[in-house]
Amino acid sequence: MSDAMDQEKRPRRVAAAPIVWAAGIVGIIVLSYLDKLFQRFEIRLPFLDFFAFLLWLSVIGLTLYGFALAVRWTLRALFWTVGRRLFLSYVMIGVFPFFLFAILLAAILYVVAGVATQANFRAERQSAVGQLESLNTEYALQGRKPRIDSVEIYDSEEPSGGQIPPWLRGTNFSGMALRGDEDPLFVVSRQYPSEDGETRTVLFARPIDRRWADELEERSGMVVWPQIALRERDSFTANSDGGGDFSSRAFAWGRILWFEITEEGGLIDWNSGAPRPGKRLLTAISNPTTNLVQFYFGGATSSSIMRAVFGAIAGLATLLMLIYFVATAFAAVLIFSISRAVNRIAKGTKAVERGDFSYRIRMKPQNQLGEMAVSFDRMTESIASLLTTVAEKERMQSEIEIAATIQRNLLPKEGPQFRGVSFSAHFEPTAAIGGDYYDVFNIDKTRLAVAIGDVSGHGLSTGLVMAMVKAAITTLVEEGAEETSLFHRLNELVFRSTERRAFMTLAFTIFDLERGTIRHTNAGHLFPYLLRQGVPQPISIESPSLPLGVRHELVTRTVEMDLQEGDAIVYLSDGIVEAQDVAGDPFGFEQLEALLATQTDRAPSNIRDEILRAIARHSGGRVADDDRTVMVLRFDNLKTNVPQEITTPVDEPALAT
């Protein structure tokens, strides 16, 4: 959402290409006017032509670039959706080859029809020669002249015999000849015996001209345009003055356009009888398709057998087209189903993009797309559940952080309000909320009390037990309850309020500064150590008992001993002695007592720091497995201790988070 808002706030950049293109057009117009203006004054500036060339080059390049962009945008707009892409794929794969095959089949059929047209024309041309042969024989035997005006008759017994070429005298010939350069002829020459015993030569010639072409069209419907072609380096140049006229009738519907070229040497020279090299007869042909049917099938098209064959072919073609249309409809249904599924999935992804994880596609898993839609619904459901879980965890984490802050605030912020009593503490929970607890109480003007405890386990439940016990101890101390009553009531509270597996250790000590005594009561907690001047080893104040909450009834024992000038008392939680190194070995009581025995400076803060440094060296990089708490008190000037209304600054407890 923020990215979209940033994009809306950003000013839209104007494309530079249209501006440059428009500037180029304006520049071309301006240069053209300047060129005309300078021409009036007969001023020639060559650099204007160079600038105009650059402008034209830029405009043409940008125009092609814009056209390419427009084509690209159009194609993307047309085929953005999956349905359109599938339709295009279907057309390219299923329909386009069909049209290509149809074009190829049409080309093949056209070539076949053209070859048949060529054969049909040659047959007509041969028929024309055969007609001349019949007319020649009829004339020679019966003296009957043909009724065709264009036929030329040359008879050796007539005056026209002088025009017979020498090579045709005494020779039979049927074919085509070229008279001059542009006059093709059908020529038939025959030899007949005469009455005087000599050979009679009768020559019939008919020009292949417009009259012959019109007669051919009238008889067969075939339109031809014969021309003499000159062969020059594998190309032909047609003579436009030849016979015939290829009129618009030749391009009517239902006709096949083709051509026919005589073979090399197919035209004989009229005068010499030798082949005319480089001269061929090129004939353009327009043949009706009815001639082709007649050519291939003759009169069989009207028979019952051929009608049955054509009917079977038509029925087969109809059946194949029906099958193709059914396949097309099936493909259209598939395309529609696929595009509809993809559109639903696309709507689902857009809904997820908007953050709406309640959207469901709700498709049946009948195919792969259906399974994808079902997986999408499951995914959105899982994401929605995960987001709910994450939100709940965030809420719980927030509440735990608040509880941790409250727990830290429950610990004492200042030491005892007695001159000569110095105090230092350290609290390091392994979780956000720890189970360790310590407190300081100013009972009256001459007595103070300290408490330290450890609730089993970690987390919020231990913090709640710790807070409950702190509140109870504070209330009981203020009520003036003695140690036995205090521990019994706390044991009853913990036993009743927690599970049977939960318990709490507690050490409670009352210091009477006026009498110089220590009264210590312990419920399963580590024994505190007394560091006394002149005594080399620390003194363990032992008072064994079960922890709170283990049993319904608790038996405790209070130990009383004297308090001397300069004494220091060290309280620890089990996280100190149980701190392990990387090999899993605990710090232990021996190292702890050895460390305390070497403490010459018994300032509470120094003792605390030495213990923590030793634990850090022993543990290395290993994370603490349990809460670690250290509390140290030192007593000086016992005879002059007077309660203070304003707290004297002391060594504040260090709270590790």
mmCIF file of C-alpha atoms in Angstrom, residues 44-332:
data_model
loop_
_atom_site.group_PDB
_atom_site.id
_atom_site.type_symbol
_atom_site.label_atom_id
_atom_site.label_comp_id
_atom_site.label_asym_id
_atom_site.label_seq_id
_atom_site.Cartn_x
_atom_site.Cartn_y
_atom_site.Cartn_z
ATOM 1 C CA ARG A 44 22.956 28.109 -50.641
ATOM 2 C CA LEU A 45 23.636 26.761 -47.143
ATOM 3 C CA PRO A 46 24.829 23.126 -47.280
ATOM 4 C CA PHE A 47 24.600 22.618 -43.534
ATOM 5 C CA LEU A 48 20.797 23.027 -43.753
ATOM 6 C CA ASP A 49 20.625 19.879 -45.872
ATOM 7 C CA PHE A 50 22.781 18.068 -43.330
ATOM 8 C CA PHE A 51 20.513 19.163 -40.466
ATOM 9 C CA ALA A 52 17.454 18.158 -42.464
ATOM 10 C CA PHE A 53 19.001 14.724 -43.051
ATOM 11 C CA LEU A 54 19.638 14.290 -39.323
ATOM 12 C CA LEU A 55 16.086 15.381 -38.502
ATOM 13 C CA TRP A 56 14.582 13.018 -41.044
ATOM 14 C CA LEU A 57 16.747 10.203 -39.734
ATOM 15 C CA SER A 58 15.595 10.881 -36.152
ATOM 16 C CA VAL A 59 11.930 11.158 -37.121
ATOM 17 C CA ILE A 60 12.013 7.945 -39.158
ATOM 18 C CA GLY A 61 13.830 6.073 -36.385
ATOM 19 C CA LEU A 62 11.440 7.308 -33.691
ATOM 20 C CA THR A 63 8.461 6.534 -35.909
ATOM 21 C CA LEU A 64 9.626 2.942 -36.369
ATOM 22 C CA TYR A 65 10.323 2.715 -32.628
ATOM 23 C CA GLY A 66 6.856 4.039 -31.804
ATOM 24 C CA PHE A 67 5.291 1.649 -34.279
ATOM 25 C CA ALA A 68 7.134 -1.256 -32.645
ATOM 26 C CA LEU A 69 5.935 -0.120 -29.218
ATOM 27 C CA ALA A 70 2.378 0.213 -30.498
ATOM 28 C CA VAL A 71 2.492 -3.298 -31.967
ATOM 29 C CA ARG A 72 3.945 -4.645 -28.725
ATOM 30 C CA TRP A 73 1.270 -2.909 -26.648
ATOM 31 C CA THR A 74 -1.477 -4.125 -28.968
ATOM 32 C CA LEU A 75 -0.255 -7.707 -28.821
ATOM 33 C CA ARG A 76 -0.006 -7.565 -25.031
ATOM 34 C CA ALA A 77 -3.493 -6.060 -24.786
ATOM 35 C CA LEU A 78 -4.945 -8.639 -27.156
ATOM 36 C CA PHE A 79 -3.246 -11.662 -25.657
ATOM 37 C CA TRP A 80 -2.907 -10.676 -22.010
ATOM 38 C CA THR A 81 -5.494 -13.153 -20.805
ATOM 39 C CA VAL A 82 -4.863 -16.874 -20.816
ATOM 40 C CA GLY A 83 -8.053 -17.509 -22.788
ATOM 41 C CA ARG A 84 -6.878 -15.365 -25.691
ATOM 42 C CA ARG A 85 -3.462 -16.981 -25.616
ATOM 43 C CA LEU A 86 -5.048 -20.432 -25.672
ATOM 44 C CA PHE A 87 -7.288 -19.371 -28.558
ATOM 45 C CA LEU A 88 -4.264 -18.083 -30.471
ATOM 46 C CA SER A 89 -2.418 -21.325 -29.753
ATOM 47 C CA TYR A 90 -5.422 -23.293 -30.965
ATOM 48 C CA VAL A 91 -5.579 -21.227 -34.167
ATOM 49 C CA MET A 92 -1.847 -21.573 -34.777
ATOM 50 C CA ILE A 93 -1.746 -25.313 -34.057
ATOM 51 C CA GLY A 94 -5.212 -26.529 -35.012
ATOM 52 C CA VAL A 95 -6.621 -24.151 -37.635
ATOM 53 C CA PHE A 96 -3.614 -22.502 -39.276
ATOM 54 C CA PRO A 97 -2.112 -25.792 -40.539
ATOM 55 C CA PHE A 98 -5.540 -26.601 -41.969
ATOM 56 C CA PHE A 99 -5.490 -23.394 -44.028
ATOM 57 C CA LEU A 100 -1.879 -24.029 -45.042
ATOM 58 C CA PHE A 101 -2.815 -27.523 -46.162
ATOM 59 C CA ALA A 102 -5.802 -26.117 -48.027
ATOM 60 C CA ILE A 103 -3.546 -23.594 -49.770
ATOM 61 C CA LEU A 104 -1.052 -26.328 -50.625
ATOM 62 C CA LEU A 105 -3.843 -28.587 -51.894
ATOM 63 C CA ALA A 106 -5.283 -25.732 -53.955
ATOM 64 C CA ALA A 107 -1.841 -25.034 -55.425
ATOM 65 C CA ILE A 108 -1.406 -28.701 -56.312
ATOM 66 C CA LEU A 109 -4.866 -28.865 -57.843
ATOM 67 C CA TYR A 110 -4.184 -25.669 -59.764
ATOM 68 C CA VAL A 111 -0.934 -27.089 -61.141
ATOM 69 C CA VAL A 112 -2.734 -30.294 -62.111
ATOM 70 C CA ALA A 113 -5.457 -28.217 -63.748
ATOM 71 C CA GLY A 114 -2.808 -26.129 -65.512
ATOM 72 C CA VAL A 115 -1.063 -29.207 -66.865
ATOM 73 C CA ALA A 116 -4.445 -30.523 -68.028
ATOM 74 C CA THR A 117 -5.148 -27.137 -69.631
ATOM 75 C CA GLN A 118 -1.823 -27.317 -71.440
ATOM 76 C CA ALA A 119 -2.623 -30.849 -72.648
ATOM 77 C CA ASN A 120 -6.103 -29.733 -73.689
ATOM 78 C CA PHE A 121 -4.658 -26.822 -75.662
ATOM 79 C CA ARG A 122 -2.128 -29.054 -77.361
ATOM 80 C CA ALA A 123 -4.941 -31.408 -78.282
ATOM 81 C CA GLU A 124 -6.868 -28.495 -79.764
ATOM 82 C CA ARG A 125 -3.786 -27.381 -81.627
ATOM 83 C CA GLN A 126 -3.218 -30.896 -82.944
ATOM 84 C CA SER A 127 -6.880 -30.998 -83.899
ATOM 85 C CA ALA A 128 -6.343 -27.834 -85.932
ATOM 86 C CA VAL A 129 -3.444 -29.506 -87.762
ATOM 87 C CA GLY A 130 -5.561 -32.627 -88.327
ATOM 88 C CA GLN A 131 -8.350 -30.459 -89.722
ATOM 89 C CA LEU A 132 -5.897 -28.969 -92.205
ATOM 90 C CA GLU A 133 -4.782 -32.459 -93.195
ATOM 91 C CA SER A 134 -8.393 -33.447 -93.925
ATOM 92 C CA LEU A 135 -8.998 -30.268 -95.875
ATOM 93 C CA ASN A 136 -5.747 -30.811 -97.770
ATOM 94 C CA THR A 137 -6.740 -34.363 -98.784
ATOM 95 C CA GLU A 138 -10.287 -33.300 -99.683
ATOM 96 C CA TYR A 139 -8.955 -30.483 -101.836
ATOM 97 C CA ALA A 140 -6.391 -32.670 -103.613
ATOM 98 C CA LEU A 141 -8.838 -35.467 -104.375
ATOM 99 C CA GLN A 142 -12.089 -33.593 -104.932
ATOM 100 C CA GLY A 143 -10.911 -30.071 -105.689
ATOM 101 C CA ARG A 144 -13.117 -28.670 -102.936
ATOM 102 C CA LYS A 145 -11.742 -25.583 -101.260
ATOM 103 C CA PRO A 146 -12.286 -25.084 -97.519
ATOM 104 C CA ARG A 147 -14.807 -22.578 -96.259
ATOM 105 C CA ILE A 148 -12.340 -21.159 -93.750
ATOM 106 C CA ASP A 149 -11.201 -17.796 -95.040
ATOM 107 C CA SER A 150 -7.916 -17.757 -93.150
ATOM 108 C CA VAL A 151 -6.615 -20.973 -94.767
ATOM 109 C CA GLU A 152 -3.949 -20.348 -97.411
ATOM 110 C CA ILE A 153 -3.784 -22.862 -100.322
ATOM 111 C CA TYR A 154 -0.648 -23.454 -102.357
ATOM 112 C CA ASP A 155 -0.841 -25.977 -105.252
ATOM 113 C CA SER A 156 2.111 -26.868 -107.501
ATOM 114 C CA GLU A 157 -0.313 -27.260 -110.424
ATOM 115 C CA GLU A 158 -1.702 -23.822 -109.823
ATOM 116 C CA PRO A 159 -0.042 -20.413 -110.085
ATOM 117 C CA SER A 160 0.168 -20.335 -106.289
ATOM 118 C CA GLY A 161 2.611 -23.261 -106.469
ATOM 119 C CA GLY A 162 5.419 -20.830 -107.124
ATOM 120 C CA GLN A 163 5.142 -19.595 -103.511
ATOM 121 C CA ILE A 164 5.715 -23.079 -102.054
ATOM 122 C CA PRO A 165 9.067 -23.079 -100.228
ATOM 123 C CA PRO A 166 11.570 -25.361 -101.952
ATOM 124 C CA TRP A 167 12.044 -27.588 -98.895
ATOM 125 C CA LEU A 168 8.314 -28.480 -98.912
ATOM 126 C CA ARG A 169 8.295 -29.591 -102.578
ATOM 127 C CA GLY A 170 8.257 -33.355 -102.653
ATOM 128 C CA THR A 171 8.029 -33.557 -98.829
ATOM 129 C CA ASN A 172 5.137 -34.343 -96.497
ATOM 130 C CA PHE A 173 5.029 -32.103 -93.420
ATOM 131 C CA SER A 174 2.521 -31.398 -90.659
ATOM 132 C CA GLY A 175 3.312 -28.890 -87.910
ATOM 133 C CA MET A 176 4.006 -25.264 -87.177
ATOM 134 C CA ALA A 177 6.238 -22.880 -89.022
ATOM 135 C CA LEU A 178 7.299 -19.291 -88.591
ATOM 136 C CA ARG A 179 7.014 -16.982 -91.548
ATOM 137 C CA GLY A 180 9.150 -13.954 -91.069
ATOM 138 C CA ASP A 181 9.663 -13.079 -87.422
ATOM 139 C CA GLU A 182 6.131 -12.719 -86.104
ATOM 140 C CA ASP A 183 3.787 -14.866 -88.135
ATOM 141 C CA PRO A 184 3.274 -18.409 -86.771
ATOM 142 C CA LEU A 185 1.390 -20.840 -89.004
ATOM 143 C CA PHE A 186 -0.170 -24.270 -89.004
ATOM 144 C CA VAL A 187 1.385 -25.952 -92.047
ATOM 145 C CA VAL A 188 0.291 -29.194 -93.776
ATOM 146 C CA SER A 189 2.109 -30.257 -96.941
ATOM 147 C CA ARG A 190 1.150 -33.404 -98.903
ATOM 148 C CA GLN A 191 2.445 -35.037 -102.063
ATOM 149 C CA TYR A 192 0.016 -36.472 -104.592
ATOM 150 C CA PRO A 193 0.616 -38.150 -107.982
ATOM 151 C CA SER A 194 -0.410 -36.003 -110.980
ATOM 152 C CA GLU A 195 -1.699 -37.022 -114.461
ATOM 153 C CA ASP A 196 1.633 -36.256 -116.132
ATOM 154 C CA GLY A 197 3.458 -38.621 -113.812
ATOM 155 C CA GLU A 198 5.022 -35.877 -111.692
ATOM 156 C CA THR A 199 4.463 -35.333 -107.986
ATOM 157 C CA ARG A 200 1.861 -32.774 -107.045
ATOM 158 C CA THR A 201 2.478 -30.721 -103.889
ATOM 159 C CA VAL A 202 -0.516 -29.282 -102.027
ATOM 160 C CA LEU A 203 0.311 -26.952 -99.130
ATOM 161 C CA PHE A 204 -2.262 -25.682 -96.660
ATOM 162 C CA ALA A 205 -1.237 -22.961 -94.166
ATOM 163 C CA ARG A 206 -3.333 -21.254 -91.538
ATOM 164 C CA PRO A 207 -2.069 -18.318 -89.446
ATOM 165 C CA ILE A 208 -2.257 -18.722 -85.683
ATOM 166 C CA ASP A 209 -3.954 -15.375 -85.267
ATOM 167 C CA ARG A 210 -7.007 -13.672 -83.856
ATOM 168 C CA ARG A 211 -9.445 -15.474 -86.144
ATOM 169 C CA TRP A 212 -8.114 -18.886 -85.111
ATOM 170 C CA ALA A 213 -8.241 -17.849 -81.426
ATOM 171 C CA ASP A 214 -11.851 -16.641 -81.777
ATOM 172 C CA GLU A 215 -12.816 -19.857 -83.511
ATOM 173 C CA LEU A 216 -11.167 -21.870 -80.721
ATOM 174 C CA GLU A 217 -13.008 -19.865 -78.063
ATOM 175 C CA GLU A 218 -16.320 -20.333 -79.850
ATOM 176 C CA ARG A 219 -15.816 -24.049 -80.192
ATOM 177 C CA SER A 220 -14.293 -24.944 -76.789
ATOM 178 C CA GLY A 221 -14.629 -21.833 -74.653
ATOM 179 C CA MET A 222 -10.820 -21.634 -74.340
ATOM 180 C CA VAL A 223 -9.362 -18.123 -74.568
ATOM 181 C CA VAL A 224 -5.802 -18.039 -75.925
ATOM 182 C CA TRP A 225 -3.247 -15.372 -76.665
ATOM 183 C CA PRO A 226 -0.435 -16.670 -78.878
ATOM 184 C CA GLN A 227 2.706 -14.557 -79.069
ATOM 185 C CA ILE A 228 6.150 -15.074 -80.496
ATOM 186 C CA ALA A 229 8.688 -14.989 -77.690
ATOM 187 C CA LEU A 230 12.349 -14.212 -78.176
ATOM 188 C CA ARG A 231 14.605 -16.199 -75.847
ATOM 189 C CA GLU A 232 17.313 -14.022 -74.349
ATOM 190 C CA ARG A 233 19.481 -15.487 -71.565
ATOM 191 C CA ASP A 234 16.795 -17.776 -70.139
ATOM 192 C CA SER A 235 14.111 -15.078 -70.293
ATOM 193 C CA PHE A 236 11.439 -14.366 -72.874
ATOM 194 C CA THR A 237 10.272 -11.119 -74.406
ATOM 195 C CA ALA A 238 6.786 -11.400 -75.932
ATOM 196 C CA ASN A 239 5.890 -9.551 -79.076
ATOM 197 C CA SER A 240 2.931 -7.287 -78.390
ATOM 198 C CA ASP A 241 1.873 -7.258 -82.057
ATOM 199 C CA GLY A 242 1.092 -10.958 -82.315
ATOM 200 C CA GLY A 243 -2.267 -12.431 -83.032
ATOM 201 C CA GLY A 244 -5.042 -12.694 -80.504
ATOM 202 C CA ASP A 245 -6.245 -10.546 -77.639
ATOM 203 C CA PHE A 246 -6.244 -11.771 -74.022
ATOM 204 C CA SER A 247 -9.448 -9.991 -73.060
ATOM 205 C CA SER A 248 -11.139 -9.646 -69.669
ATOM 206 C CA ARG A 249 -13.192 -12.755 -70.466
ATOM 207 C CA ALA A 250 -10.098 -14.782 -69.684
ATOM 208 C CA PHE A 251 -10.206 -13.689 -66.016
ATOM 209 C CA ALA A 252 -13.794 -14.721 -65.378
ATOM 210 C CA TRP A 253 -14.645 -17.005 -62.440
ATOM 211 C CA GLY A 254 -14.355 -20.737 -63.106
ATOM 212 C CA ARG A 255 -11.347 -20.556 -65.418
ATOM 213 C CA ILE A 256 -7.783 -21.808 -65.144
ATOM 214 C CA LEU A 257 -5.031 -19.473 -66.325
ATOM 215 C CA TRP A 258 -1.966 -21.219 -67.711
ATOM 216 C CA PHE A 259 0.602 -20.944 -70.460
ATOM 217 C CA GLU A 260 2.277 -23.130 -73.070
ATOM 218 C CA ILE A 261 5.684 -22.694 -74.702
ATOM 219 C CA THR A 262 6.838 -24.681 -77.689
ATOM 220 C CA GLU A 263 10.051 -26.643 -77.364
ATOM 221 C CA GLU A 264 13.350 -25.332 -78.645
ATOM 222 C CA GLY A 265 13.278 -25.843 -82.416
ATOM 223 C CA GLY A 266 9.556 -26.460 -82.425
ATOM 224 C CA LEU A 267 9.048 -23.654 -84.947
ATOM 225 C CA ILE A 268 10.334 -24.374 -88.488
ATOM 226 C CA ASP A 269 11.425 -21.541 -90.727
ATOM 227 C CA TRP A 270 8.927 -21.081 -93.566
ATOM 228 C CA ASN A 271 11.536 -20.408 -96.180
ATOM 229 C CA SER A 272 14.371 -22.760 -95.263
ATOM 230 C CA GLY A 273 12.692 -25.520 -93.235
ATOM 231 C CA ALA A 274 15.394 -25.193 -90.591
ATOM 232 C CA PRO A 275 14.553 -24.686 -86.880
ATOM 233 C CA ARG A 276 14.438 -21.077 -85.716
ATOM 234 C CA PRO A 277 16.804 -20.863 -82.711
ATOM 235 C CA GLY A 278 15.708 -18.456 -79.983
ATOM 236 C CA LYS A 279 12.158 -18.273 -81.314
ATOM 237 C CA ARG A 280 9.299 -19.948 -79.490
ATOM 238 C CA LEU A 281 5.540 -19.700 -79.528
ATOM 239 C CA LEU A 282 4.283 -18.510 -76.105
ATOM 240 C CA THR A 283 0.545 -18.960 -75.634
ATOM 241 C CA ALA A 284 -1.420 -17.715 -72.612
ATOM 242 C CA ILE A 285 -4.444 -19.938 -71.981
ATOM 243 C CA SER A 286 -7.689 -19.403 -70.070
ATOM 244 C CA ASN A 287 -9.525 -22.691 -69.904
ATOM 245 C CA PRO A 288 -13.013 -23.274 -68.397
ATOM 246 C CA THR A 289 -13.116 -25.863 -65.632
ATOM 247 C CA THR A 290 -15.868 -27.670 -67.543
ATOM 248 C CA ASN A 291 -13.288 -28.539 -70.187
ATOM 249 C CA LEU A 292 -11.095 -30.049 -67.471
ATOM 250 C CA VAL A 293 -13.932 -32.204 -66.174
ATOM 251 C CA GLN A 294 -14.667 -33.281 -69.733
ATOM 252 C CA PHE A 295 -10.956 -33.872 -70.306
ATOM 253 C CA TYR A 296 -10.524 -36.130 -67.267
ATOM 254 C CA PHE A 297 -13.878 -37.845 -67.039
ATOM 255 C CA GLY A 298 -15.371 -37.474 -70.494
ATOM 256 C CA GLY A 299 -19.042 -38.365 -70.534
ATOM 257 C CA ALA A 300 -18.793 -40.510 -67.421
ATOM 258 C CA THR A 301 -19.846 -37.636 -65.150
ATOM 259 C CA SER A 302 -23.489 -38.207 -66.041
ATOM 260 C CA SER A 303 -23.373 -41.931 -65.273
ATOM 261 C CA SER A 304 -24.922 -43.348 -62.113
ATOM 262 C CA ILE A 305 -21.569 -44.749 -60.965
ATOM 263 C CA MET A 306 -19.834 -41.359 -61.093
ATOM 264 C CA ARG A 307 -22.784 -39.683 -59.409
ATOM 265 C CA ALA A 308 -22.501 -42.256 -56.641
ATOM 266 C CA VAL A 309 -18.747 -41.648 -56.378
ATOM 267 C CA PHE A 310 -19.207 -37.883 -56.207
ATOM 268 C CA GLY A 311 -21.965 -38.315 -53.646
ATOM 269 C CA ALA A 312 -19.726 -40.521 -51.498
ATOM 270 C CA ILE A 313 -16.923 -37.960 -51.697
ATOM 271 C CA ALA A 314 -19.316 -35.161 -50.766
ATOM 272 C CA GLY A 315 -20.685 -37.201 -47.855
ATOM 273 C CA LEU A 316 -17.177 -38.006 -46.617
ATOM 274 C CA ALA A 317 -16.191 -34.345 -46.838
ATOM 275 C CA THR A 318 -19.329 -33.371 -44.914
ATOM 276 C CA LEU A 319 -18.614 -35.987 -42.239
ATOM 277 C CA LEU A 320 -15.011 -34.812 -41.880
ATOM 278 C CA MET A 321 -16.129 -31.180 -41.571
ATOM 279 C CA LEU A 322 -18.700 -32.204 -38.949
ATOM 280 C CA ILE A 323 -15.989 -34.024 -36.985
ATOM 281 C CA TYR A 324 -13.768 -30.971 -37.281
ATOM 282 C CA PHE A 325 -16.544 -28.687 -36.003
ATOM 283 C CA VAL A 326 -17.154 -31.040 -33.059
ATOM 284 C CA ALA A 327 -13.429 -30.988 -32.260
ATOM 285 C CA THR A 328 -13.505 -27.207 -32.535
ATOM 286 C CA ALA A 329 -16.426 -26.985 -30.117
ATOM 287 C CA PHE A 330 -14.643 -29.335 -27.695
ATOM 288 C CA ALA A 331 -11.495 -27.200 -27.892
ATOM 289 C CA ALA A 332 -13.582 -24.072 -27.276
#
